Amino acid sequence: MPRKKKFKALSGMRDIMPDEQPFWKKVEMVCEAMAFFYDFKKITTPIIEEEDLFVKGTGATTDIVEKQMYSFKTKGGEKVVLRPEFTPSLVRVYIEKGLEGQPKPVKVWTLGPLFRYERPQKGRYRQFHQFDFEIFGDKSPASDALMIQLFANLLENLGLKNWEIEVNSIGCKECRSGYKRKLKSFLKANQRKLCADCKKRLQKNPLRVLDCKEEKCQRVKKLAPKITEYLCEECQKHYEKLIGYLKEMNLPFVENPYLVRGLDYYTRTVFEFVPAEKKEKRQTALIGGGRYDYLVEELGGKATPAVGGAGGIERIIEEMKEKKVNLVKIQISEDKFLEKPKVFLLHLGDLAKRKCFSLIEEFKKAKIKVRQNVAKDRLKAQLKWASRLNADYTLILGEKEAKEGTIILRDMKTGIQKIIPLKKVVSEVKKIMKKR
Ligand code: HAM
């Protein structure tokens, strides 16, 4: 009798067995709680998309598009792919489903499987999962900071503490082209020392060489010109403000002038969350993201600045296992937040805005949902947002209050307001919440 074939999962594809399921559940639960606290709406997109969406979106010269897409022709002759990332899909939805017409910023998130035909190894699979958060319609660095704060919170709530955020600015179209020329001539002079792939990259997309993990290319990279020295005034200001916000939030970050990331759409901010003790190793970023101010327009929408990021769930779960995270202790879920009556946090001026980030963090720790719109600076725009939300109370942090360490609490129905010390604001709001 012929021996029957024993089937195996395809290379780079994993079965998620019962003992791992509780980890998946916790990751999903914490994502949902973060989405709830920071006001992101969930969208689920199809796994198969038109190939062109990623060729134009992710970028024709990226490794993902050049080497890693699962692409095929359908019986009807359409060229389709199993999605390799979420960002172009969410941009497509943003344009196609009329989200462009909604008040800005529009904040969306998603979670699910993705496919990249990579060489499988620990932390790198052909089918893997991400959670992904995106903010459309705000060009200010406040949204970049909020995005980073959300991810930091997410990891902390999953019991992961020992990580570092690498940040950089890769400028806009204008300042980057000057830098690219400088980089190209430096790399040409050092061509002999580069790997075969980078010799090709050097011609088509020199920035990609900075992203190569080959040791010899890493050595060349260490001497390469730094993009941060070529930023135009606007990009420089944007970057400095972001760094100011990150400092205010006390987040563990380092500036890495060579961080470029392997996707073509980024402008200005790029960031990665890396486990502190694995910084030098390959394939270790838990979360990666950045700003992409041209992509919506390039995919056929109105010019819309945007920023976002995504985390690799398999890598995060591996990290949780290594660190022996106690799953029982992860208790954060959206229904644990106090949210009624509705409180809106309003800021006026630079100092107040910076302080706003630590306040948001304090409210989150106290599990109180406080709404805000750090994307807007003008009082009128923020008040409009507060009234659209039907806020019962507003907390007003002006320049004067921020300097004095106070804040105004205003009852929106009676118009009565009182000044309270900033240190006591969380407990005051908690009292109001509990009274109702
Ligand atoms: P990415 O850096 O390609 O960015 O992926 C984000 C995260 O997904 C990585 O940091 C890693 O944890 C995980 N990941 C990527 N590839 C694999 C793999 N083959 N196996 C396991 N995990 C993997 C993006 O995908 C962008 N769309 C992020 C973004 C959103 N930027 C702006 N908005």
Tab-separated table of C-alpha atoms and ligand atoms in Angstrom:
chain	number	residue	atom	x	y	z
A	1	MET	CA	0.000	0.000	0.000
A	2	PRO	CA	1.410	3.447	-0.892
A	3	ARG	CA	2.296	5.519	2.179
A	4	LYS	CA	-0.143	8.348	2.791
A	5	LYS	CA	1.269	11.854	2.637
A	6	LYS	CA	1.476	13.662	5.982
A	7	PHE	CA	0.621	17.292	5.579
A	8	LYS	CA	2.530	20.062	7.312
A	9	ALA	CA	1.875	23.765	7.705
A	10	LEU	CA	3.642	25.742	4.983
A	11	SER	CA	7.040	27.161	5.784
A	12	GLY	CA	6.745	30.437	7.705
A	13	MET	CA	3.084	29.773	8.617
A	14	ARG	CA	2.208	29.050	12.237
A	15	ASP	CA	-0.713	27.340	13.930
A	16	ILE	CA	-1.790	29.216	17.018
A	17	MET	CA	-2.333	26.449	19.549
A	18	PRO	CA	-4.599	26.562	22.620
A	19	ASP	CA	-1.774	27.403	25.066
A	20	GLU	CA	-0.984	30.541	23.080
A	21	GLN	CA	-4.566	31.740	22.680
A	22	PRO	CA	-4.707	33.608	26.049
A	23	PHE	CA	-1.811	35.812	24.865
A	24	TRP	CA	-3.683	36.681	21.672
A	25	LYS	CA	-6.772	37.501	23.653
A	26	LYS	CA	-4.863	39.873	25.936
A	27	VAL	CA	-3.184	41.654	23.021
A	28	GLU	CA	-6.544	42.197	21.357
A	29	MET	CA	-8.105	43.351	24.615
A	30	VAL	CA	-5.366	45.918	25.262
A	31	CYS	CA	-5.577	47.180	21.639
A	32	GLU	CA	-9.295	47.670	22.063
A	33	ALA	CA	-8.786	49.529	25.342
A	34	MET	CA	-6.185	51.821	23.735
A	35	ALA	CA	-8.469	52.464	20.762
A	36	PHE	CA	-11.263	53.337	23.172
A	37	PHE	CA	-9.168	55.675	25.317
A	38	TYR	CA	-7.578	57.509	22.378
A	39	ASP	CA	-10.760	57.458	20.248
A	40	PHE	CA	-9.752	55.311	17.274
A	41	LYS	CA	-12.516	53.602	15.266
A	42	LYS	CA	-12.040	50.041	14.073
A	43	ILE	CA	-12.083	49.079	10.378
A	44	THR	CA	-11.611	45.560	9.038
A	45	THR	CA	-10.385	45.332	5.454
A	46	PRO	CA	-10.260	42.373	3.031
A	47	ILE	CA	-7.140	40.198	3.036
A	48	ILE	CA	-6.886	40.357	-0.765
A	49	GLU	CA	-6.373	43.686	-2.511
A	50	GLU	CA	-5.415	44.938	-5.950
A	51	GLU	CA	-1.653	44.534	-6.481
A	52	ASP	CA	-1.256	48.094	-7.673
A	53	LEU	CA	-2.389	49.485	-4.300
A	54	PHE	CA	0.874	48.266	-2.737
A	55	VAL	CA	3.078	48.921	-5.770
A	56	LYS	CA	1.964	52.571	-5.590
A	57	GLY	CA	1.442	52.656	-1.808
A	58	THR	CA	4.261	50.685	-0.190
A	59	GLY	CA	6.607	51.584	-3.061
A	60	ALA	CA	7.855	49.764	-6.174
A	61	THR	CA	11.487	49.671	-4.986
A	62	THR	CA	10.807	48.337	-1.470
A	63	ASP	CA	11.746	44.762	-0.514
A	64	ILE	CA	8.089	44.105	0.290
A	65	VAL	CA	6.960	44.855	-3.272
A	66	GLU	CA	10.063	43.635	-5.112
A	67	LYS	CA	10.476	40.317	-3.323
A	68	GLN	CA	7.855	39.543	-0.730
A	69	MET	CA	4.340	39.843	-2.090
A	70	TYR	CA	2.078	36.834	-2.502
A	71	SER	CA	0.680	37.915	-5.837
A	72	PHE	CA	-1.459	36.013	-8.311
A	73	LYS	CA	-3.958	36.419	-11.112
A	74	THR	CA	-7.581	35.568	-10.374
A	75	LYS	CA	-9.669	33.508	-12.773
A	76	GLY	CA	-11.092	36.812	-13.948
A	77	GLY	CA	-7.580	38.051	-14.788
A	78	GLU	CA	-7.241	40.625	-11.970
A	79	LYS	CA	-3.766	41.017	-10.479
A	80	VAL	CA	-4.205	40.705	-6.719
A	81	VAL	CA	-2.055	40.203	-3.604
A	82	LEU	CA	-2.459	38.930	-0.068
A	83	ARG	CA	-1.986	42.221	1.789
A	84	PRO	CA	1.591	42.660	3.056
A	85	GLU	CA	0.709	45.635	5.326
A	86	PHE	CA	-2.317	47.680	6.370
A	87	THR	CA	-1.461	51.303	5.620
A	88	PRO	CA	-2.325	51.384	1.879
A	89	SER	CA	-5.570	49.470	2.578
A	90	LEU	CA	-6.620	51.957	5.243
A	91	VAL	CA	-5.764	54.862	2.949
A	92	ARG	CA	-7.907	53.230	0.258
A	93	VAL	CA	-10.819	52.979	2.723
A	94	TYR	CA	-10.270	56.569	3.857
A	95	ILE	CA	-10.671	57.772	0.264
A	96	GLU	CA	-13.222	55.247	-1.013
A	97	LYS	CA	-15.616	55.340	1.931
A	98	GLY	CA	-15.753	59.123	2.247
A	99	LEU	CA	-13.831	59.416	5.527
A	100	GLU	CA	-12.167	62.435	3.923
A	101	GLY	CA	-15.326	64.380	4.588
A	102	GLN	CA	-15.299	63.717	8.353
A	103	PRO	CA	-13.997	66.216	10.937
A	104	LYS	CA	-10.220	65.945	11.268
A	105	PRO	CA	-8.316	64.178	12.596
A	106	VAL	CA	-9.838	60.875	11.533
A	107	LYS	CA	-8.425	58.087	13.716
A	108	VAL	CA	-8.754	54.460	12.677
A	109	TRP	CA	-7.267	51.130	13.689
A	110	THR	CA	-7.291	47.523	12.626
A	111	LEU	CA	-5.827	44.125	13.435
A	112	GLY	CA	-5.347	40.948	11.421
A	113	PRO	CA	-3.110	38.698	9.335
A	114	LEU	CA	-0.602	39.894	6.736
A	115	PHE	CA	1.610	38.030	4.291
A	116	ARG	CA	5.211	38.562	3.248
A	117	TYR	CA	7.278	35.972	1.419
A	118	GLU	CA	10.373	36.398	3.616
A	119	ARG	CA	13.018	33.893	4.734
A	120	PRO	CA	11.351	32.473	7.864
A	121	GLN	CA	13.225	32.706	11.175
A	122	LYS	CA	12.412	33.564	14.785
A	123	GLY	CA	10.264	36.701	14.761
A	124	ARG	CA	9.893	36.641	10.979
A	125	TYR	CA	7.044	34.692	9.422
A	126	ARG	CA	5.290	34.541	6.086
A	127	GLN	CA	1.908	34.900	7.684
A	128	PHE	CA	2.040	37.216	10.685
A	129	HIS	CA	-0.346	39.581	12.465
A	130	GLN	CA	-0.271	43.273	13.229
A	131	PHE	CA	-2.334	45.821	15.056
A	132	ASP	CA	-2.238	49.104	13.176
A	133	PHE	CA	-3.288	52.632	14.192
A	134	GLU	CA	-3.502	55.605	11.799
A	135	ILE	CA	-4.349	59.325	12.195
A	136	PHE	CA	-5.471	61.209	9.061
A	137	GLY	CA	-5.680	64.954	8.668
A	138	ASP	CA	-3.160	66.488	11.047
A	139	LYS	CA	0.304	67.670	10.096
A	140	SER	CA	1.405	68.778	13.579
A	141	PRO	CA	3.942	66.713	15.553
A	142	ALA	CA	1.360	66.444	18.349
A	143	SER	CA	-0.267	63.580	16.466
A	144	ASP	CA	3.110	61.848	16.028
A	145	ALA	CA	3.614	62.186	19.791
A	146	LEU	CA	0.122	60.887	20.536
A	147	MET	CA	0.732	57.902	18.296
A	148	ILE	CA	3.991	57.095	20.086
A	149	GLN	CA	2.318	57.578	23.476
A	150	LEU	CA	-0.436	55.148	22.497
A	151	PHE	CA	2.080	52.445	21.507
A	152	ALA	CA	4.151	52.983	24.661
A	153	ASN	CA	0.997	52.545	26.716
A	154	LEU	CA	0.011	49.494	24.765
A	155	LEU	CA	3.330	47.733	25.469
A	156	GLU	CA	3.269	48.757	29.121
A	157	ASN	CA	-0.234	47.442	29.543
A	158	LEU	CA	0.933	44.137	28.094
A	159	GLY	CA	3.509	43.951	30.877
A	160	LEU	CA	6.486	44.896	28.650
A	161	LYS	CA	8.756	47.541	30.129
A	162	ASN	CA	12.282	47.160	28.889
A	163	TRP	CA	12.137	48.715	25.416
A	164	GLU	CA	13.421	51.822	23.726
A	165	ILE	CA	11.945	54.055	21.060
A	166	GLU	CA	14.228	55.042	18.194
A	167	VAL	CA	13.144	58.215	16.418
A	168	ASN	CA	14.324	60.165	13.433
A	169	SER	CA	13.092	62.638	10.848
A	170	ILE	CA	13.666	61.805	7.197
A	171	GLY	CA	12.485	65.214	6.006
A	172	CYS	CA	10.108	66.148	3.209
A	173	LYS	CA	10.424	65.795	-0.581
A	174	GLU	CA	12.487	68.973	-0.797
A	175	CYS	CA	15.128	68.472	1.866
A	176	ARG	CA	15.393	64.733	1.294
A	177	SER	CA	16.442	65.082	-2.340
A	178	GLY	CA	19.515	67.145	-1.333
A	179	TYR	CA	20.390	64.548	1.290
A	180	LYS	CA	19.898	61.682	-1.164
A	181	ARG	CA	22.470	63.232	-3.515
A	182	LYS	CA	25.015	63.540	-0.687
A	183	LEU	CA	24.327	60.005	0.490
A	184	LYS	CA	24.589	58.593	-3.004
A	185	SER	CA	28.008	60.118	-3.621
A	186	PHE	CA	29.217	58.889	-0.206
A	187	LEU	CA	27.939	55.379	-0.945
A	188	LYS	CA	29.450	55.379	-4.419
A	189	ALA	CA	32.837	56.164	-2.912
A	190	ASN	CA	32.334	53.173	-0.570
A	191	GLN	CA	30.665	50.859	-3.062
A	192	ARG	CA	33.267	48.084	-2.670
A	193	LYS	CA	32.340	47.682	0.980
A	194	LEU	CA	28.597	47.147	0.359
A	195	CYS	CA	26.669	43.879	-0.063
A	196	ALA	CA	25.432	42.884	-3.549
A	197	ASP	CA	21.854	44.026	-2.835
A	198	CYS	CA	23.014	47.426	-1.604
A	199	LYS	CA	25.119	47.967	-4.724
A	200	LYS	CA	21.804	47.806	-6.624
A	201	ARG	CA	19.908	49.805	-3.992
A	202	LEU	CA	22.480	52.550	-4.264
A	203	GLN	CA	21.282	53.331	-7.791
A	204	LYS	CA	17.516	53.051	-7.299
A	205	ASN	CA	16.958	54.057	-3.689
A	206	PRO	CA	20.101	54.946	-1.692
A	207	LEU	CA	18.144	55.493	1.562
A	208	ARG	CA	17.384	51.780	1.586
A	209	VAL	CA	21.104	51.052	2.138
A	210	LEU	CA	20.755	52.595	5.616
A	211	ASP	CA	18.100	49.989	6.376
A	212	CYS	CA	20.296	47.000	5.380
A	213	LYS	CA	21.088	44.651	8.271
A	214	GLU	CA	24.264	43.158	6.689
A	215	GLU	CA	27.222	43.764	8.958
A	216	LYS	CA	29.440	45.233	6.238
A	217	CYS	CA	26.745	47.718	5.217
A	218	GLN	CA	26.197	48.620	8.869
A	219	ARG	CA	29.887	49.543	9.100
A	220	VAL	CA	29.593	51.858	6.082
A	221	LYS	CA	26.390	53.350	7.477
A	222	LYS	CA	28.131	54.491	10.648
A	223	LEU	CA	30.199	56.970	8.609
A	224	ALA	CA	27.439	58.115	6.248
A	225	PRO	CA	26.094	61.709	6.279
A	226	LYS	CA	23.157	62.152	8.661
A	227	ILE	CA	19.784	63.208	7.286
A	228	THR	CA	19.061	65.360	10.350
A	229	GLU	CA	21.855	67.689	9.229
A	230	TYR	CA	20.033	68.359	5.939
A	231	LEU	CA	16.487	69.057	7.170
A	232	CYS	CA	14.790	72.240	5.928
A	233	GLU	CA	13.595	74.759	8.506
A	234	GLU	CA	10.011	73.445	8.630
A	235	CYS	CA	11.083	69.810	9.022
A	236	GLN	CA	13.630	70.786	11.665
A	237	LYS	CA	10.948	72.629	13.674
A	238	HIS	CA	8.557	69.699	13.350
A	239	TYR	CA	11.211	67.298	14.620
A	240	GLU	CA	12.275	69.532	17.519
A	241	LYS	CA	8.684	69.876	18.675
A	242	LEU	CA	8.201	66.127	18.610
A	243	ILE	CA	11.364	65.627	20.669
A	244	GLY	CA	10.020	68.233	23.143
A	245	TYR	CA	6.760	66.284	23.535
A	246	LEU	CA	8.578	62.974	23.996
A	247	LYS	CA	10.724	64.538	26.724
A	248	GLU	CA	7.637	65.944	28.426
A	249	MET	CA	6.137	62.456	28.465
A	250	ASN	CA	9.319	60.983	29.925
A	251	LEU	CA	9.393	58.285	27.301
A	252	PRO	CA	12.570	56.200	26.859
A	253	PHE	CA	13.656	57.359	23.404
A	254	VAL	CA	16.916	57.746	21.508
A	255	GLU	CA	17.486	59.734	18.353
A	256	ASN	CA	18.847	57.520	15.578
A	257	PRO	CA	19.804	59.666	12.568
A	258	TYR	CA	20.138	56.528	10.403
A	259	LEU	CA	16.654	55.148	11.019
A	260	VAL	CA	14.859	55.224	7.639
A	261	ARG	CA	12.485	52.197	7.643
A	262	GLY	CA	11.861	49.950	4.676
A	263	LEU	CA	8.735	51.536	3.212
A	264	ASP	CA	8.682	54.327	0.655
A	265	TYR	CA	5.871	56.528	1.892
A	266	TYR	CA	7.406	58.078	4.991
A	267	THR	CA	8.012	61.796	5.437
A	268	ARG	CA	9.479	63.507	8.510
A	269	THR	CA	8.943	61.336	11.622
A	270	VAL	CA	9.895	57.650	11.674
A	271	PHE	CA	10.029	55.523	14.821
A	272	GLU	CA	10.585	51.976	16.046
A	273	PHE	CA	10.067	50.312	19.416
A	274	VAL	CA	12.937	47.886	20.079
A	275	PRO	CA	13.527	45.609	23.111
A	276	ALA	CA	16.413	47.327	24.930
A	277	GLU	CA	18.661	44.278	25.189
A	278	LYS	CA	18.212	43.216	21.549
A	279	LYS	CA	19.003	46.496	19.875
A	280	GLU	CA	21.912	45.202	17.819
A	281	LYS	CA	20.123	42.074	16.575
A	282	ARG	CA	18.135	41.733	13.373
A	283	GLN	CA	14.359	41.568	13.137
A	284	THR	CA	13.651	42.848	16.585
A	285	ALA	CA	11.389	45.881	16.202
A	286	LEU	CA	8.134	45.253	18.033
A	287	ILE	CA	6.410	48.295	16.538
A	288	GLY	CA	7.297	50.572	13.643
A	289	GLY	CA	5.702	53.601	12.085
A	290	GLY	CA	5.938	57.163	10.958
A	291	ARG	CA	4.408	60.080	9.142
A	292	TYR	CA	3.299	59.835	5.504
A	293	ASP	CA	2.054	63.222	4.320
A	294	TYR	CA	1.878	62.439	0.577
A	295	LEU	CA	0.371	58.956	0.435
A	296	VAL	CA	-3.329	59.845	0.516
A	297	GLU	CA	-2.862	62.186	-2.439
A	298	GLU	CA	-0.656	59.697	-4.283
A	299	LEU	CA	-3.406	57.090	-3.966
A	300	GLY	CA	-5.980	59.434	-5.475
A	301	GLY	CA	-7.330	61.341	-2.460
A	302	LYS	CA	-7.106	64.982	-1.398
A	303	ALA	CA	-3.750	66.088	0.001
A	304	THR	CA	-3.956	64.841	3.615
A	305	PRO	CA	-1.139	64.576	6.135
A	306	ALA	CA	-1.127	61.335	8.126
A	307	VAL	CA	0.816	59.409	10.728
A	308	GLY	CA	0.569	55.860	12.031
A	309	GLY	CA	2.283	52.709	13.102
A	310	ALA	CA	1.908	48.966	13.478
A	311	GLY	CA	3.052	46.296	15.911
A	312	GLY	CA	3.966	42.691	15.146
A	313	ILE	CA	1.778	40.540	17.397
A	314	GLU	CA	3.918	37.353	17.125
A	315	ARG	CA	7.027	39.305	18.147
A	316	ILE	CA	5.217	40.958	21.035
A	317	ILE	CA	3.883	37.625	22.293
A	318	GLU	CA	7.369	36.065	22.023
A	319	GLU	CA	8.671	38.954	24.089
A	320	MET	CA	5.881	38.521	26.651
A	321	LYS	CA	6.770	34.828	26.961
A	322	GLU	CA	10.492	35.542	27.303
A	323	LYS	CA	9.804	38.095	29.993
A	324	LYS	CA	7.401	35.658	31.702
A	325	VAL	CA	4.632	38.243	31.802
A	326	ASN	CA	1.855	37.287	34.186
A	327	LEU	CA	-1.292	37.291	32.053
A	328	VAL	CA	-3.597	37.424	35.062
A	329	LYS	CA	-2.251	40.882	35.866
A	330	ILE	CA	-3.326	42.279	32.479
A	331	GLN	CA	-6.722	43.608	33.348
A	332	ILE	CA	-7.129	46.652	31.145
A	333	SER	CA	-10.209	46.587	28.953
A	334	GLU	CA	-12.381	49.351	27.581
A	335	ASP	CA	-15.188	48.747	30.047
A	336	LYS	CA	-12.794	49.439	32.925
A	337	PHE	CA	-12.646	53.126	31.945
A	338	LEU	CA	-14.861	55.729	33.574
A	339	GLU	CA	-16.258	57.875	30.774
A	340	LYS	CA	-19.412	59.596	31.930
A	341	PRO	CA	-19.935	62.540	32.192
A	342	LYS	CA	-17.917	63.496	29.150
A	343	VAL	CA	-14.839	65.564	29.930
A	344	PHE	CA	-12.868	67.389	27.252
A	345	LEU	CA	-9.297	68.572	27.780
A	346	LEU	CA	-8.559	71.841	26.019
A	347	HIS	CA	-5.105	73.422	25.668
A	348	LEU	CA	-3.908	76.878	24.672
A	349	GLY	CA	-0.317	77.649	23.769
A	350	ASP	CA	2.865	75.602	23.431
A	351	LEU	CA	3.624	74.977	27.089
A	352	ALA	CA	0.036	73.909	27.793
A	353	LYS	CA	0.102	71.555	24.852
A	354	ARG	CA	3.291	69.919	26.091
A	355	LYS	CA	1.805	69.506	29.560
A	356	CYS	CA	-1.321	68.061	28.011
A	357	PHE	CA	0.543	64.873	27.102
A	358	SER	CA	1.476	64.063	30.688
A	359	LEU	CA	-2.085	64.865	31.784
A	360	ILE	CA	-3.510	62.478	29.186
A	361	GLU	CA	-1.168	59.834	30.573
A	362	GLU	CA	-2.297	60.494	34.162
A	363	PHE	CA	-5.951	60.169	33.188
A	364	LYS	CA	-5.209	56.939	31.387
A	365	LYS	CA	-3.470	55.534	34.446
A	366	ALA	CA	-6.505	56.503	36.532
A	367	LYS	CA	-8.697	54.754	33.918
A	368	ILE	CA	-10.681	57.880	33.171
A	369	LYS	CA	-11.558	58.542	29.557
A	370	VAL	CA	-10.783	62.178	28.819
A	371	ARG	CA	-11.357	63.405	25.318
A	372	GLN	CA	-8.952	65.813	23.628
A	373	ASN	CA	-7.886	67.046	20.254
A	374	VAL	CA	-4.165	67.773	20.367
A	375	ALA	CA	-4.265	68.105	16.587
A	376	LYS	CA	-6.021	71.471	16.925
A	377	ASP	CA	-4.373	74.554	18.421
A	378	ARG	CA	-7.043	77.220	18.029
A	379	LEU	CA	-9.540	77.679	20.854
A	380	LYS	CA	-12.471	77.888	18.456
A	381	ALA	CA	-11.595	74.606	16.740
A	382	GLN	CA	-11.215	72.812	20.060
A	383	LEU	CA	-14.490	74.218	21.435
A	384	LYS	CA	-16.235	73.062	18.275
A	385	TRP	CA	-14.833	69.585	18.845
A	386	ALA	CA	-15.940	69.672	22.514
A	387	SER	CA	-19.480	70.675	21.577
A	388	ARG	CA	-19.629	68.086	18.802
A	389	LEU	CA	-18.823	65.518	21.492
A	390	ASN	CA	-21.444	67.054	23.755
A	391	ALA	CA	-18.928	67.415	26.554
A	392	ASP	CA	-20.395	67.953	30.052
A	393	TYR	CA	-17.167	69.438	31.405
A	394	THR	CA	-14.077	71.018	29.866
A	395	LEU	CA	-10.679	71.232	31.444
A	396	ILE	CA	-8.939	74.352	30.170
A	397	LEU	CA	-5.173	74.493	30.330
A	398	GLY	CA	-3.968	77.895	29.145
A	399	GLU	CA	-0.428	79.288	29.071
A	400	LYS	CA	-0.990	81.070	32.417
A	401	GLU	CA	-2.381	77.970	34.124
A	402	ALA	CA	0.387	75.774	32.720
A	403	LYS	CA	2.978	78.168	34.218
A	404	GLU	CA	1.185	78.362	37.570
A	405	GLY	CA	0.444	74.646	37.802
A	406	THR	CA	-3.342	75.071	37.752
A	407	ILE	CA	-6.209	74.214	35.417
A	408	ILE	CA	-9.766	75.489	34.894
A	409	LEU	CA	-12.673	73.085	35.283
A	410	ARG	CA	-15.785	74.361	33.530
A	411	ASP	CA	-19.282	72.926	33.794
A	412	MET	CA	-20.584	73.305	30.225
A	413	LYS	CA	-24.273	73.353	31.228
A	414	THR	CA	-24.138	75.956	34.013
A	415	GLY	CA	-21.065	77.809	32.747
A	416	ILE	CA	-19.668	77.731	36.300
A	417	GLN	CA	-15.927	77.285	36.430
A	418	LYS	CA	-13.280	76.871	39.080
A	419	ILE	CA	-9.516	76.863	39.173
A	420	ILE	CA	-7.923	73.761	40.627
A	421	PRO	CA	-4.295	72.769	41.172
A	422	LEU	CA	-3.003	70.660	38.286
A	423	LYS	CA	-1.843	68.033	40.774
A	424	LYS	CA	-5.409	67.505	41.963
A	425	VAL	CA	-7.143	67.478	38.621
A	426	VAL	CA	-7.352	63.699	38.268
A	427	SER	CA	-8.878	63.204	41.720
A	428	GLU	CA	-11.336	66.104	41.136
A	429	VAL	CA	-12.500	64.598	37.851
A	430	LYS	CA	-12.746	61.181	39.468
A	431	LYS	CA	-15.084	62.688	42.082
A	432	ILE	CA	-17.327	64.161	39.379
A	433	MET	CA	-17.381	60.855	37.532
A	434	LYS	CA	-18.359	58.924	40.605
A	435	LYS	CA	-21.120	61.374	41.599
A	436	ARG	CA	-23.093	60.740	38.417
B	1	HAM	P1	6.672	47.374	9.270
B	1	HAM	O1	7.892	47.905	9.956
B	1	HAM	O2	6.864	46.711	7.971
B	1	HAM	O3	5.666	48.595	9.142
B	1	HAM	O4	5.932	46.367	10.242
B	1	HAM	C1	5.566	46.726	11.552
B	1	HAM	C2	5.870	45.582	12.523
B	1	HAM	O5	5.303	44.342	12.026
B	1	HAM	C3	7.354	45.252	12.687
B	1	HAM	O6	7.964	46.114	13.622
B	1	HAM	C4	7.300	43.814	13.180
B	1	HAM	O7	7.040	43.773	14.567
B	1	HAM	C5	6.106	43.246	12.437
B	1	HAM	N1	6.527	42.455	11.265
B	1	HAM	C6	6.858	42.911	10.030
B	1	HAM	N2	7.174	41.880	9.223
B	1	HAM	C7	7.048	40.743	9.950
B	1	HAM	C8	7.221	39.352	9.682
B	1	HAM	N3	7.579	38.911	8.484
B	1	HAM	N4	6.989	38.461	10.697
B	1	HAM	C9	6.611	38.888	11.920
B	1	HAM	N5	6.412	40.189	12.227
B	1	HAM	C10	6.641	41.110	11.264
B	1	HAM	C11	4.445	48.516	8.529
B	1	HAM	O8	3.906	47.490	8.233
B	1	HAM	C12	3.780	49.858	8.373
B	1	HAM	N6	2.515	49.664	7.653
B	1	HAM	C13	3.563	50.521	9.713
B	1	HAM	C14	2.878	51.842	9.606
B	1	HAM	C15	1.568	52.104	9.831
B	1	HAM	N7	3.431	52.982	9.241
B	1	HAM	C16	2.512	53.962	9.216
B	1	HAM	N8	1.374	53.419	9.569
